Short mmCIF file of C-alpha atoms in Angstrom, two decimals:
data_model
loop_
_atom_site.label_atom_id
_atom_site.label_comp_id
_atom_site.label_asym_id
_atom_site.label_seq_id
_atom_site.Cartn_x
_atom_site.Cartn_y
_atom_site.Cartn_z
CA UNK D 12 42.23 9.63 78.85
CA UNK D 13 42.65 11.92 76.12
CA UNK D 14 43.54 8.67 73.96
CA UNK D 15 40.64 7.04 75.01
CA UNK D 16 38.37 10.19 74.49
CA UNK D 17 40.04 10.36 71.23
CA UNK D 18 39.59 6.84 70.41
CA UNK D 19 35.83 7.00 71.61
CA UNK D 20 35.57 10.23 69.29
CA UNK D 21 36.87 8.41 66.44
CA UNK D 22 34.74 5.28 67.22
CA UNK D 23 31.54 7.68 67.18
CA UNK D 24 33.23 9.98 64.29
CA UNK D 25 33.44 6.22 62.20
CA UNK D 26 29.92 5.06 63.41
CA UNK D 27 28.43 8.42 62.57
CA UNK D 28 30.19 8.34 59.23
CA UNK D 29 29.23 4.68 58.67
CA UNK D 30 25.37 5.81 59.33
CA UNK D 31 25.60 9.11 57.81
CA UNK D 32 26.55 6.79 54.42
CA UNK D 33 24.15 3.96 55.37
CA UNK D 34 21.35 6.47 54.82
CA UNK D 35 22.92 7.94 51.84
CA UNK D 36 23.24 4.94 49.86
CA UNK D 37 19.64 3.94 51.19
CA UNK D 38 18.53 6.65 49.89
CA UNK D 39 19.84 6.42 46.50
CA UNK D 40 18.64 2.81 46.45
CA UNK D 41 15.40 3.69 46.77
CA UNK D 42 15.00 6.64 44.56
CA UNK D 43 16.51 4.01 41.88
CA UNK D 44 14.42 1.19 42.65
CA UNK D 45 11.46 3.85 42.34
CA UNK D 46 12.60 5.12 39.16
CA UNK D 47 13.35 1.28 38.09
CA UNK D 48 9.64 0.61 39.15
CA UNK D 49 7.76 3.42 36.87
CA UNK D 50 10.00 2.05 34.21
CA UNK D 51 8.89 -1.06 34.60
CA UNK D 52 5.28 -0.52 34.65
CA UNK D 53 5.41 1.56 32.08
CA UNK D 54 6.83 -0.41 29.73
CA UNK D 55 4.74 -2.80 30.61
CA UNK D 56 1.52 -1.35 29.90
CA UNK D 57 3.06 -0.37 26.54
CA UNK D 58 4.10 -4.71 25.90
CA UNK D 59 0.57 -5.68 26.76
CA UNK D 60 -0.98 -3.16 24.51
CA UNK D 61 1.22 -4.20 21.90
CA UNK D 62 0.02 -7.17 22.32
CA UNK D 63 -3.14 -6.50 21.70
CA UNK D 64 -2.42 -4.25 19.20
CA UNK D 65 -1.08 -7.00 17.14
CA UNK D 66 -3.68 -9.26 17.43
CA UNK D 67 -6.25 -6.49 16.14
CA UNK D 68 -3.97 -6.36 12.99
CA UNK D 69 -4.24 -10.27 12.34
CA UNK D 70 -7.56 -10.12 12.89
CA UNK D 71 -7.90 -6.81 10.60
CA UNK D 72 -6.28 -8.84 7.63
CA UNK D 73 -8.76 -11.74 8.40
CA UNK D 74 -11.78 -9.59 8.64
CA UNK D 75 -11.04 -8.09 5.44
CA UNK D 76 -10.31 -11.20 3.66
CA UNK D 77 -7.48 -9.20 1.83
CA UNK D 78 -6.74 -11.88 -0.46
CA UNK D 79 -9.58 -12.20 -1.93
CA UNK D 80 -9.96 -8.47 -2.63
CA UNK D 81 -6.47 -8.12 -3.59
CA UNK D 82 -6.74 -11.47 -6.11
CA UNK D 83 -9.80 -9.53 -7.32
CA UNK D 84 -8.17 -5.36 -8.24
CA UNK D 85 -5.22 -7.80 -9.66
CA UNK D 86 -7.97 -9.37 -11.92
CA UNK D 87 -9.37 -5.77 -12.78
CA UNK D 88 -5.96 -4.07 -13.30
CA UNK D 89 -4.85 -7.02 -15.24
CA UNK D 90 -7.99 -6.27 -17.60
CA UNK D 91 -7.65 -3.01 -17.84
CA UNK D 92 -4.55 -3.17 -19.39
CA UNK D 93 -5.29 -5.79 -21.57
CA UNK D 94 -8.26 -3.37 -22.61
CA UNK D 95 -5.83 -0.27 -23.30
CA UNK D 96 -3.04 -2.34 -24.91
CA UNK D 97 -5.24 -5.09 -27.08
CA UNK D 98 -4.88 -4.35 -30.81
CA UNK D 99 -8.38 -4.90 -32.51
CA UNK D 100 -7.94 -2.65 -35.57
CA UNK D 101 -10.15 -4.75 -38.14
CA UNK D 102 -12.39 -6.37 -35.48
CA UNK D 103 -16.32 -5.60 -36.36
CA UNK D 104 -16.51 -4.80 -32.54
CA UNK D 105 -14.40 -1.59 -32.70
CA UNK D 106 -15.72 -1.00 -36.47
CA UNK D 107 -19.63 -0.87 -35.19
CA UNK D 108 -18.61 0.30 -31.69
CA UNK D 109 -15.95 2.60 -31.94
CA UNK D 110 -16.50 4.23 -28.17
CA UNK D 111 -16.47 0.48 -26.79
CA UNK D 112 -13.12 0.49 -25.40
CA UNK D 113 -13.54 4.61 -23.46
CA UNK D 114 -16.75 3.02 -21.95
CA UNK D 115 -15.26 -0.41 -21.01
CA UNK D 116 -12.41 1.02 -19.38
CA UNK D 117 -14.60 3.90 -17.58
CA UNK D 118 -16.69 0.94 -16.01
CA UNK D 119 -13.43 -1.21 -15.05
CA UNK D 120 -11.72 1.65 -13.89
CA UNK D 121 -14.95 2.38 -11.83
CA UNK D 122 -14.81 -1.40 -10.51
CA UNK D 123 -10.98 -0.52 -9.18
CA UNK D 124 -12.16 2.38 -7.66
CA UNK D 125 -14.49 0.62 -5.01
CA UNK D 126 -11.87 -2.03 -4.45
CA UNK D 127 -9.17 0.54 -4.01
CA UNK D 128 -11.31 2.40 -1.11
CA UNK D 129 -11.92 -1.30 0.53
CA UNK D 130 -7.92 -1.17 0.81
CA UNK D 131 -8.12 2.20 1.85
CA UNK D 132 -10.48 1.21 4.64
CA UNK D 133 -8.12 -1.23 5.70
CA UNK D 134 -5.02 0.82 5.87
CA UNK D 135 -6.90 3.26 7.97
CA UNK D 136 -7.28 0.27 10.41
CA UNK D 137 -3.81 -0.63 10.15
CA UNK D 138 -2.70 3.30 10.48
CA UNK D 139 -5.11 3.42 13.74
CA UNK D 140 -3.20 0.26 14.95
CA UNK D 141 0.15 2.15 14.04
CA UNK D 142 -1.45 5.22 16.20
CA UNK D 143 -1.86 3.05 19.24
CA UNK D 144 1.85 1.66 19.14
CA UNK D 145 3.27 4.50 18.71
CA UNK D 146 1.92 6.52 21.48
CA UNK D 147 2.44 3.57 23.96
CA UNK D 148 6.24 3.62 22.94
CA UNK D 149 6.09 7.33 23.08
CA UNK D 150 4.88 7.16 26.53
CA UNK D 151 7.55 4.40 27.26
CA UNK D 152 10.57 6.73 26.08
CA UNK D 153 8.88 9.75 27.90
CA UNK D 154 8.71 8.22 31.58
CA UNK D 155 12.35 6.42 30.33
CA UNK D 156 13.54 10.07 30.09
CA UNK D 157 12.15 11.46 32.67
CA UNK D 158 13.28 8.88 35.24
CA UNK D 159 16.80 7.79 33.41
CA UNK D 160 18.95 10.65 35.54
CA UNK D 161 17.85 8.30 38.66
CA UNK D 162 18.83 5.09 37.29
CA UNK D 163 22.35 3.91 37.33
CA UNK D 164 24.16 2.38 34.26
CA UNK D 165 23.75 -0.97 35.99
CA UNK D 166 19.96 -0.82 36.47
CA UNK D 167 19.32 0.71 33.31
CA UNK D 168 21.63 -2.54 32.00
CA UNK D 169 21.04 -5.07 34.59
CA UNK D 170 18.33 -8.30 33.08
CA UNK D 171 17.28 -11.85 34.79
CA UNK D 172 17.16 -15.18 33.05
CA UNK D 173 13.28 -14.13 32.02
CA UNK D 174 13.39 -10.69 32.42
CA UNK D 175 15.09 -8.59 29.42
CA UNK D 176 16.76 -5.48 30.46
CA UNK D 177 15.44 -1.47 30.36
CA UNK D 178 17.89 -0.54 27.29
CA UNK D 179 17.07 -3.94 25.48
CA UNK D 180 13.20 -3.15 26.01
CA UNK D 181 13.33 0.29 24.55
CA UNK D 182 15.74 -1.16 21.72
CA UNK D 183 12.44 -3.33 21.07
CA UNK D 184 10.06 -0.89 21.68
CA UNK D 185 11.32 1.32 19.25
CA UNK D 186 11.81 -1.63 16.69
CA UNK D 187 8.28 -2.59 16.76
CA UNK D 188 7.34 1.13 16.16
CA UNK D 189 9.44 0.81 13.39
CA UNK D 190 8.03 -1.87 11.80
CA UNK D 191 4.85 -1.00 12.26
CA UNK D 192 5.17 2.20 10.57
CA UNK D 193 6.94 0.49 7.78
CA UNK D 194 4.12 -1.21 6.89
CA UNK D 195 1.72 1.09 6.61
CA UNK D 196 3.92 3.53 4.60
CA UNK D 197 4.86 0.99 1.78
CA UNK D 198 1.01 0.00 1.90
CA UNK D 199 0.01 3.60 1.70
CA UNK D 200 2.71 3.72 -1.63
CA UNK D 201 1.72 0.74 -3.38
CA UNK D 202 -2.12 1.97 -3.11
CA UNK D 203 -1.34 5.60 -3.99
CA UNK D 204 0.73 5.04 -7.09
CA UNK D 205 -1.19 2.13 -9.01
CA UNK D 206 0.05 2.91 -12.34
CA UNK D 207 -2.83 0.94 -14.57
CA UNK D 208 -0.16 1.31 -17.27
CA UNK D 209 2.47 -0.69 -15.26
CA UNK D 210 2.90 -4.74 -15.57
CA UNK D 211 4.39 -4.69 -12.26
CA UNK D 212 1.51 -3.27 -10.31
CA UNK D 213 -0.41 -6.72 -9.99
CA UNK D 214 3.12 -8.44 -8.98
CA UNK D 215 3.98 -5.48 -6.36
CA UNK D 216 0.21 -5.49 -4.86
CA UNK D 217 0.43 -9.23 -4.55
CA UNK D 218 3.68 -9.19 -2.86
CA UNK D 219 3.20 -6.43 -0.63
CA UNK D 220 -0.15 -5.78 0.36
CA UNK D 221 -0.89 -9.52 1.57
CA UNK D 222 3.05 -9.91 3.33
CA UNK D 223 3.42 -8.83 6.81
CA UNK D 224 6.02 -11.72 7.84
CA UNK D 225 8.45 -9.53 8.70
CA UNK D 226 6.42 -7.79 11.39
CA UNK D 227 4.93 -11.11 12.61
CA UNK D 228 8.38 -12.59 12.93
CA UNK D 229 9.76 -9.80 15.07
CA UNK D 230 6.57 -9.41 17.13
CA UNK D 231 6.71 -13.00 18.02
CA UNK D 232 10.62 -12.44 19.13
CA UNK D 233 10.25 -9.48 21.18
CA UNK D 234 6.62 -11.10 22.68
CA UNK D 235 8.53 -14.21 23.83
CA UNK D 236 11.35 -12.43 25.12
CA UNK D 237 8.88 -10.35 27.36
CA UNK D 238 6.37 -13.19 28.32
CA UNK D 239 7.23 -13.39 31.40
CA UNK D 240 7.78 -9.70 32.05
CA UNK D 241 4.61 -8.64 31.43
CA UNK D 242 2.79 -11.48 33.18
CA UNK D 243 4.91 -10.30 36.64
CA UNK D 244 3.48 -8.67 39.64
CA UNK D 245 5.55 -5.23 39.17
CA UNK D 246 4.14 -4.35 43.00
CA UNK D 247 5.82 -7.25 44.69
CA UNK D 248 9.68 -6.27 43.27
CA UNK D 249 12.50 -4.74 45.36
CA UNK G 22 -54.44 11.90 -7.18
CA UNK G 23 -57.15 13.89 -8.04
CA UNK G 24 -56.92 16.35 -10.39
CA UNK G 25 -58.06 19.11 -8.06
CA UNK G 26 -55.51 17.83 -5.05
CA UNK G 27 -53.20 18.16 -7.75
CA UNK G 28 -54.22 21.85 -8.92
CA UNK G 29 -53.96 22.84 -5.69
CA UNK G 30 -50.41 21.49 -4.46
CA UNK G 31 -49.27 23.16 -7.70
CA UNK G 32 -51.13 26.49 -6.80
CA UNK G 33 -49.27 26.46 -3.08
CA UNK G 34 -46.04 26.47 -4.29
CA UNK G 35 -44.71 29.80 -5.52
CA UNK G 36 -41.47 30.88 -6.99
CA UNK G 37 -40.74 33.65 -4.71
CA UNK G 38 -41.80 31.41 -1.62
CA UNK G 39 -39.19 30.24 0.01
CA UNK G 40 -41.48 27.83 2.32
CA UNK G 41 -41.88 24.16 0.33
CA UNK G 42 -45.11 22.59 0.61
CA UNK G 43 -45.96 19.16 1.24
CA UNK G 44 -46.48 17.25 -1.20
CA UNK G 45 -49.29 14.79 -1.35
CA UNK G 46 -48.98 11.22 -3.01
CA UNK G 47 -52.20 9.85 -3.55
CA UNK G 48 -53.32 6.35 -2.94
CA UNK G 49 -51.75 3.89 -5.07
CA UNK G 50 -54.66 2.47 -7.11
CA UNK G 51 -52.63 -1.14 -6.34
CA UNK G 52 -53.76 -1.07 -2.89
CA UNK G 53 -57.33 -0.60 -3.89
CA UNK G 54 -57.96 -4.29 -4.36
CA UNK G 55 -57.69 -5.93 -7.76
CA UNK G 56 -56.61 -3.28 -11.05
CA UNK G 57 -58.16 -3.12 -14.11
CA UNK G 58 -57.54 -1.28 -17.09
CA UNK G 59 -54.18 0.78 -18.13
CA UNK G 60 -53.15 0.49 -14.27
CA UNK G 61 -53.48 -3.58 -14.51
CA UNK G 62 -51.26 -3.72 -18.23
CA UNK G 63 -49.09 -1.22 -17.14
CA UNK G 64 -48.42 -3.03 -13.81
CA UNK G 65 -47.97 -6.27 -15.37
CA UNK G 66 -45.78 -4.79 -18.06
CA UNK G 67 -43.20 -3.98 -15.27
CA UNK G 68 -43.37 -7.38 -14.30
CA UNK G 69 -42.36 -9.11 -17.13
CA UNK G 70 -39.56 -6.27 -17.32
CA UNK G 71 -38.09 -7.15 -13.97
CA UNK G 72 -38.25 -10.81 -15.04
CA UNK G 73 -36.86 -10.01 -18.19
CA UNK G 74 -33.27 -8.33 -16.90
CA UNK G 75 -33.39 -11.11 -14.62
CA UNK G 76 -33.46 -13.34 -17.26
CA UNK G 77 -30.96 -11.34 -19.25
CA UNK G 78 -28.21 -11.05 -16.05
CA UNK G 79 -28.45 -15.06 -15.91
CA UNK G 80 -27.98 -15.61 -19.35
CA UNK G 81 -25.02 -12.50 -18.97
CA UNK G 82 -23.51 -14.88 -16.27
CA UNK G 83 -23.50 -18.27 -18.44
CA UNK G 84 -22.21 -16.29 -21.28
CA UNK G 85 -19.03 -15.02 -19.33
CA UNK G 86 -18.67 -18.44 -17.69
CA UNK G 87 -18.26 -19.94 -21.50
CA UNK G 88 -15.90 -16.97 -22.45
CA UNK G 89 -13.69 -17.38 -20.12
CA UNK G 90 -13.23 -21.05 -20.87
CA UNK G 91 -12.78 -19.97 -24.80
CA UNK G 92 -10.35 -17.51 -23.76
CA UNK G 93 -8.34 -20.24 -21.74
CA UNK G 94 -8.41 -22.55 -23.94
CA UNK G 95 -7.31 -20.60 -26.83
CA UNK G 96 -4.76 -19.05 -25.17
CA UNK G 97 -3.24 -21.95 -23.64
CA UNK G 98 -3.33 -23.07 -27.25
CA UNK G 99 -1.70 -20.00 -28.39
CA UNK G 100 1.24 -20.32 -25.89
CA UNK G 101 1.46 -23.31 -26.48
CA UNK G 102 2.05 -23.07 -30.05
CA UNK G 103 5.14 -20.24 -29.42
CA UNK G 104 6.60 -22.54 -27.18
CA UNK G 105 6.96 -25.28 -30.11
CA UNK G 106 7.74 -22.16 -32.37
CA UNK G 107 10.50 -20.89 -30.68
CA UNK G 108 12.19 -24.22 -29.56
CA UNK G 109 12.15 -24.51 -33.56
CA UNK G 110 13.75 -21.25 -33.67
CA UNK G 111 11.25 -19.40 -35.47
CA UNK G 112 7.93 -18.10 -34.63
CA UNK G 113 5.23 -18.24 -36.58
CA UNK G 114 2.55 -15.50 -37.27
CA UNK G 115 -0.15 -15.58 -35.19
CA UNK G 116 -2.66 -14.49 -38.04
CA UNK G 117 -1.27 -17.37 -40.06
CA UNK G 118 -2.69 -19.93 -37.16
CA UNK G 119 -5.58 -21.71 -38.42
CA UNK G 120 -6.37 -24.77 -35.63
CA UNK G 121 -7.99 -24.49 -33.06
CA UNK G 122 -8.11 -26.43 -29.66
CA UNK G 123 -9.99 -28.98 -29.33
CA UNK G 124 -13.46 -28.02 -27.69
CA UNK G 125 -13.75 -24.82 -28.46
CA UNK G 126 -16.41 -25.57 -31.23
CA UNK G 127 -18.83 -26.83 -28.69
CA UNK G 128 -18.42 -23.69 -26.31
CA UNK G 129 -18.61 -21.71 -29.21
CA UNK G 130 -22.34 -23.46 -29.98
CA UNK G 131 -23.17 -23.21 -26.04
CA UNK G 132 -22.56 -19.71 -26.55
CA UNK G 133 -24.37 -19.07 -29.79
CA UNK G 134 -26.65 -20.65 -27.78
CA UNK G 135 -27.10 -17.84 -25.01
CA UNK G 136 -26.73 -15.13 -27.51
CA UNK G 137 -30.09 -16.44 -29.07
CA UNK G 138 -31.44 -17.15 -25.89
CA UNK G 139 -30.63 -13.50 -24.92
CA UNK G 140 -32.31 -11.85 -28.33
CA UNK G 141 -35.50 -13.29 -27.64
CA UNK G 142 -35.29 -11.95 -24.16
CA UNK G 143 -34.61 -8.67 -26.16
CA UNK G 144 -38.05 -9.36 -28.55
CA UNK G 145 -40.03 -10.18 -25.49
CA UNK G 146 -38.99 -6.31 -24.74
CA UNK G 147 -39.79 -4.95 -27.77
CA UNK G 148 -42.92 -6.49 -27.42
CA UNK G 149 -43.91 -5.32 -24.36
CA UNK G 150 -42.35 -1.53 -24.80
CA UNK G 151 -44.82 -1.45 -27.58
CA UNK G 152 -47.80 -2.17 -25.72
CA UNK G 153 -46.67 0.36 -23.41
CA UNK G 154 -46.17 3.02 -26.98
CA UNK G 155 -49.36 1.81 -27.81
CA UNK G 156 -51.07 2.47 -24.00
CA UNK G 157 -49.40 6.18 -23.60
CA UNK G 158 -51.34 7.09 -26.94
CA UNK G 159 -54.73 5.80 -25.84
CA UNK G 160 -53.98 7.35 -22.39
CA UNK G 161 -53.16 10.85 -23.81
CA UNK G 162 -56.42 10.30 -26.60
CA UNK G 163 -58.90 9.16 -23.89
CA UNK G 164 -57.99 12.15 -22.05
CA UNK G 165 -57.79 14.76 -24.50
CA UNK G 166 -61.42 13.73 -26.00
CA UNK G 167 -62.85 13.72 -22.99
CA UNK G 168 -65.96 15.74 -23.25
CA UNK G 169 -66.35 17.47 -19.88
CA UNK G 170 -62.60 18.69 -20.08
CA UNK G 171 -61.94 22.62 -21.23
CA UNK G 172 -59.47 23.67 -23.87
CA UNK G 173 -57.02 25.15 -21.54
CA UNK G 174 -57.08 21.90 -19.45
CA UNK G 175 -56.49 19.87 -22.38
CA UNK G 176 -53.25 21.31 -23.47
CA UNK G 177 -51.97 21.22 -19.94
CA UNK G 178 -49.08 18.89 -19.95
CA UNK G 179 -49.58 18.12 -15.91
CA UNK G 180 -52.90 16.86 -16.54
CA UNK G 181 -51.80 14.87 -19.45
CA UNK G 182 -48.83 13.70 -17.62
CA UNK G 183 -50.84 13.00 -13.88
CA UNK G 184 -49.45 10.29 -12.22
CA UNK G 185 -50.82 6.39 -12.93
CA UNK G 186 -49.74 4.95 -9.45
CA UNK G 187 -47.07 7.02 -6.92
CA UNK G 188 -45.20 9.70 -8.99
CA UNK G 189 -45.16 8.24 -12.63
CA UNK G 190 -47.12 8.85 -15.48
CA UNK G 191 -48.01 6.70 -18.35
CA UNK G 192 -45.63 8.39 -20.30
CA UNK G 193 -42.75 8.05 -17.94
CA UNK G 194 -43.29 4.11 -17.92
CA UNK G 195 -43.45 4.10 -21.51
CA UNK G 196 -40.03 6.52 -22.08
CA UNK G 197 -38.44 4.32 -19.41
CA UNK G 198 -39.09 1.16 -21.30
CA UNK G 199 -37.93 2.06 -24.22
CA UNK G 200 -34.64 3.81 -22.81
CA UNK G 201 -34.27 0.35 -21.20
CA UNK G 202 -34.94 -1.62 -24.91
CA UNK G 203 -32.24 1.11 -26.53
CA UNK G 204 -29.85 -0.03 -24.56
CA UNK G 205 -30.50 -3.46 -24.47
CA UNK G 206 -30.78 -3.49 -28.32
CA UNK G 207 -27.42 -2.45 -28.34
CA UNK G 208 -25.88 -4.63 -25.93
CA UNK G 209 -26.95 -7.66 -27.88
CA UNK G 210 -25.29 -6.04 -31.15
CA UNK G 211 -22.45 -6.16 -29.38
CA UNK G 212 -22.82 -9.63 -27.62
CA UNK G 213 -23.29 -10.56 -31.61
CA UNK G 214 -19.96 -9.48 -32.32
CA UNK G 215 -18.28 -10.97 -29.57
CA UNK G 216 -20.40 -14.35 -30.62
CA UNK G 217 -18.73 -14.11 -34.15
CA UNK G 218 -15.22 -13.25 -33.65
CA UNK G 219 -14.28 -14.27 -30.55
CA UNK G 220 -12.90 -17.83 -31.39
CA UNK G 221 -10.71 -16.41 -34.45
CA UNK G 222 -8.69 -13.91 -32.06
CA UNK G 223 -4.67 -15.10 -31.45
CA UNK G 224 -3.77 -12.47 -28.87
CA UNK G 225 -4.13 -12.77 -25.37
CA UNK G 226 -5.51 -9.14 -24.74
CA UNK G 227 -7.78 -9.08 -27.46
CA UNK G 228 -9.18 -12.25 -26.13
CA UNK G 229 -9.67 -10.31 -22.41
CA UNK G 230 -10.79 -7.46 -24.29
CA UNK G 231 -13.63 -9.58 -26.09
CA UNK G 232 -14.39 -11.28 -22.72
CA UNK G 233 -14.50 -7.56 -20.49
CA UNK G 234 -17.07 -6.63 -23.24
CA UNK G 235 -19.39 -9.63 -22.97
CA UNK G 236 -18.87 -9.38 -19.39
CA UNK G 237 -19.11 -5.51 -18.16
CA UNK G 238 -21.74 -5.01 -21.22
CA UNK G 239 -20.38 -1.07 -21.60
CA UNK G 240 -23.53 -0.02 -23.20
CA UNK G 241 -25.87 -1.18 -20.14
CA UNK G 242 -25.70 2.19 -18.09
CA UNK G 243 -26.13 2.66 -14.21
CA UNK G 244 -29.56 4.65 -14.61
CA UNK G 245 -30.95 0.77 -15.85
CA UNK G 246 -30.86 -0.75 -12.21
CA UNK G 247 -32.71 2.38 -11.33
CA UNK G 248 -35.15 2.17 -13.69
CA UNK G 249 -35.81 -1.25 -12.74
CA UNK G 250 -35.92 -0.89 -9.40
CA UNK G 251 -38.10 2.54 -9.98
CA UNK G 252 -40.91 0.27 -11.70
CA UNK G 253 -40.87 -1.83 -9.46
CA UNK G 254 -41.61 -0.11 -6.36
CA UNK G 255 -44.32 2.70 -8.52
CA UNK G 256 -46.87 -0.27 -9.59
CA UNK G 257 -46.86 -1.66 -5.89
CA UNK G 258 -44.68 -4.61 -6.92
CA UNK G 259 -42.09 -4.15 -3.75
#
């Protein structure tokens, strides 16, 4: 009998066990898949504003017609220094007019002025757009930290077929916050230190100020990568 | 305004009163049916004005259209020439160049053609500031040998100087005008210049420089729109 008792004791010690675990490793399921979950919809709130994010900066560049404006300073820079640097020593113009060239340049330089603040008008666009990303990944990393101690290595690292991963996501979302800042510093540069003096300010404001493949190339990447993410029903997940 | 509406909005205003008073623009006499007299000339004088920059920032436009093709076309000319130069190895002087490319004799003659267009604008000016010379000293006689006016009221310069329609008197049309001829005037001596010289330049910047000047006309100030635009709206025309 006292085998049997023991044997029934150990039979209820083992099934107590076996539920005392059960609802331990429930319970760490869940707090994981809850901690998974805010992730989740976190980051993706922060993909879809992205999204739109991006598609206010295309349209900014459009709006703006930034080639045109840019073609046209190039124009005006391009004559200014041809005004500093042309040598007209026996021309009648400077012999009858010898203040032409101060007042020519004072009226070009005026010209690059107002094209200079239509740039500037721009970049504060862009810089708003910057503002927008980078709050929505600052948000993402926040929740990411505050939820990370409840997430295990494999749900922090686990992806699908069409579903990236948490680490890869904040890899992105901190690339794209990146980039975007990158683009409206070296704008900011170019814009700040126009050296009228300089033959390679046309060539750099060219180049720089109308380029944003970069950006568009890895928006496009991380935007197809997430496609399906952020068009799931987050509610509806284990 | 009346003379005695106009005595007494200067007599309401003090120095020491810190209150402003209203001040009371009479009836334009061009809303009093047709004008006759001064008023009528005056008004039709800065008609012909406005017509006449009109006139002048068309012709401005052809000009600079013609310039830039002489500037083209020389330079092309001119690099083309080094090209052939230094494949020869040796470069010649560019004051020693004596063709030119072919065509640039009949833009030169188009704009010979402008420039003359452009200096009878300027007469047509001249003309008319002088009526206006000649209307400001039969204002000021008429009023200071008028026979009912006192001593004291004839040496007052705010009687003398009492507006013709809104805010201006005949004086102020007639110093505007000729402000406006002065700097016309010069502008064309410099549109002259650019006329004779321009086709026997061999350097690319002194070429832009040439074409900025025709172009941004340096001695045409800001206050000119104004003025225009000032006329314009004091005789009733806007």
């Amino acid at each position: 009998m006292s085998n049997s008792s023991i044997s029934f004791d150990n039979y209820t010690a083992v099934t107590v066990s076996t539920k005392l675990s059960t609802t331990s490793t429930r319970t760490n399921s869940s707090t994981i898949c809850e901690a998974r979950e805010k992730i989740l919809s976190q980051f993706q709130k922060s993909f879809i504003e992205i999204d739109h994010q991006w598609k206010l900066w295309e349209n900014s560049f459009k709006e703006a017609e930034l080639d045109v404006h840019v073609k046209i300073l190039s124009n005006l820079i391009d004559n200014a220094q041809s005004c500093q640097n042309a040598n007209l020593g026996r021309a009648n113009l400077i012999k009858h007019f010898p203040d032409i060239r101060e007042k020519l340049l004072f009226k070009i330089e005026r010209d690059i002025e107002e094209e200079k603040d239509l740039l500037s008008s721009l970049l504060k666009t862009l810089q708003n757009i910057y503002s927008s990303v980078s709050s929505q990944c600052d948000n993402s990393f926040k929740i990411f930290e505050k939820y990370k101690l409840d997430l295990s290595s494999v749900a922090e690292t686990q992806k699908t077929e069409v579903w990236p991963s948490i680490s890869q996501m904040l890899q992105w979302l901190k690339e794209l916050e990146k980039a975007f800042e990158n683009e409206c510093l070296v704008r900011e540069f170019v814009l700040e230190n126009m050296d009228l003096h300089e033959p390679s300010t046309t060539e750099n404001l060219m180049k720089i100020w109308c380029d944003y493949s970069k950006l568009r190339i890895l928006v496009n990447d991380v935007m197809t990568f997430v496609s399906f993410f952020i068009q799931a029903d987050l509610t509806k997940i284990s | 305004m009346s003379q005695k509406t106009h005595k007494k909005n200067a007599s309401s205003y003090s120095g020491n009163n810190l209150d402003f008073s209203v001040v009371q623009v009479g009836r334009s006499p061009s809303y009093t049916g047709n004008l006759t007299g001064t008023p009528r000339k005056v008004k039709d004088s800065c008609a012909d004005i406005y017509n006449l920059i009109q006139k002048w920032n068309c012709l401005n436009c052809t000009g600079t259209e013609i310039l830039k093709k002489i500037a083209n076309s020389k330079i092309q000319f001119i690099e083309g020439e080094r090209y052939i130069d230094t494949h020869n190895t040796y470069v010649t002087s560019s004051e020693g160049a004596g063709d030119f490319p072919v065509g640039l004799e009949d833009l030169c003659d188009l704009l010979l053609q402008t420039h003359q267009q452009m200096k009878e604008t300027v007469s047509k000016l001249e003309k008319i500031t002088r009526q206006l010379e000649n209307l400001c000293r039969l204002t000021e006689m008429q009023k200071s040998t008028h026979k009912n006016v006192s001593e004291e009221v004839n040496k007052d310069p705010e009687i003398i100087d009492a507006p013709l329609f809104l805010t201006w008197s005949m004086r102020s049309f007639y110093q505007n005008a000729q402000d406006l001829l002065r700097q016309y005037q010069k502008e064309l001596k410099v549109k002259r210049c650019v006329v004779e010289e321009v086709a026997h330049l061999h350097e690319r910047d002194a070429l832009m420089f040439f074409v900025s000047s025709w172009t941004y006309q340096p001695y045409i100030e800001d206050s000119s729109q104004l003025i225009v635009e000032s006329m314009v709206v004091e005789t009733g025309l806007r």
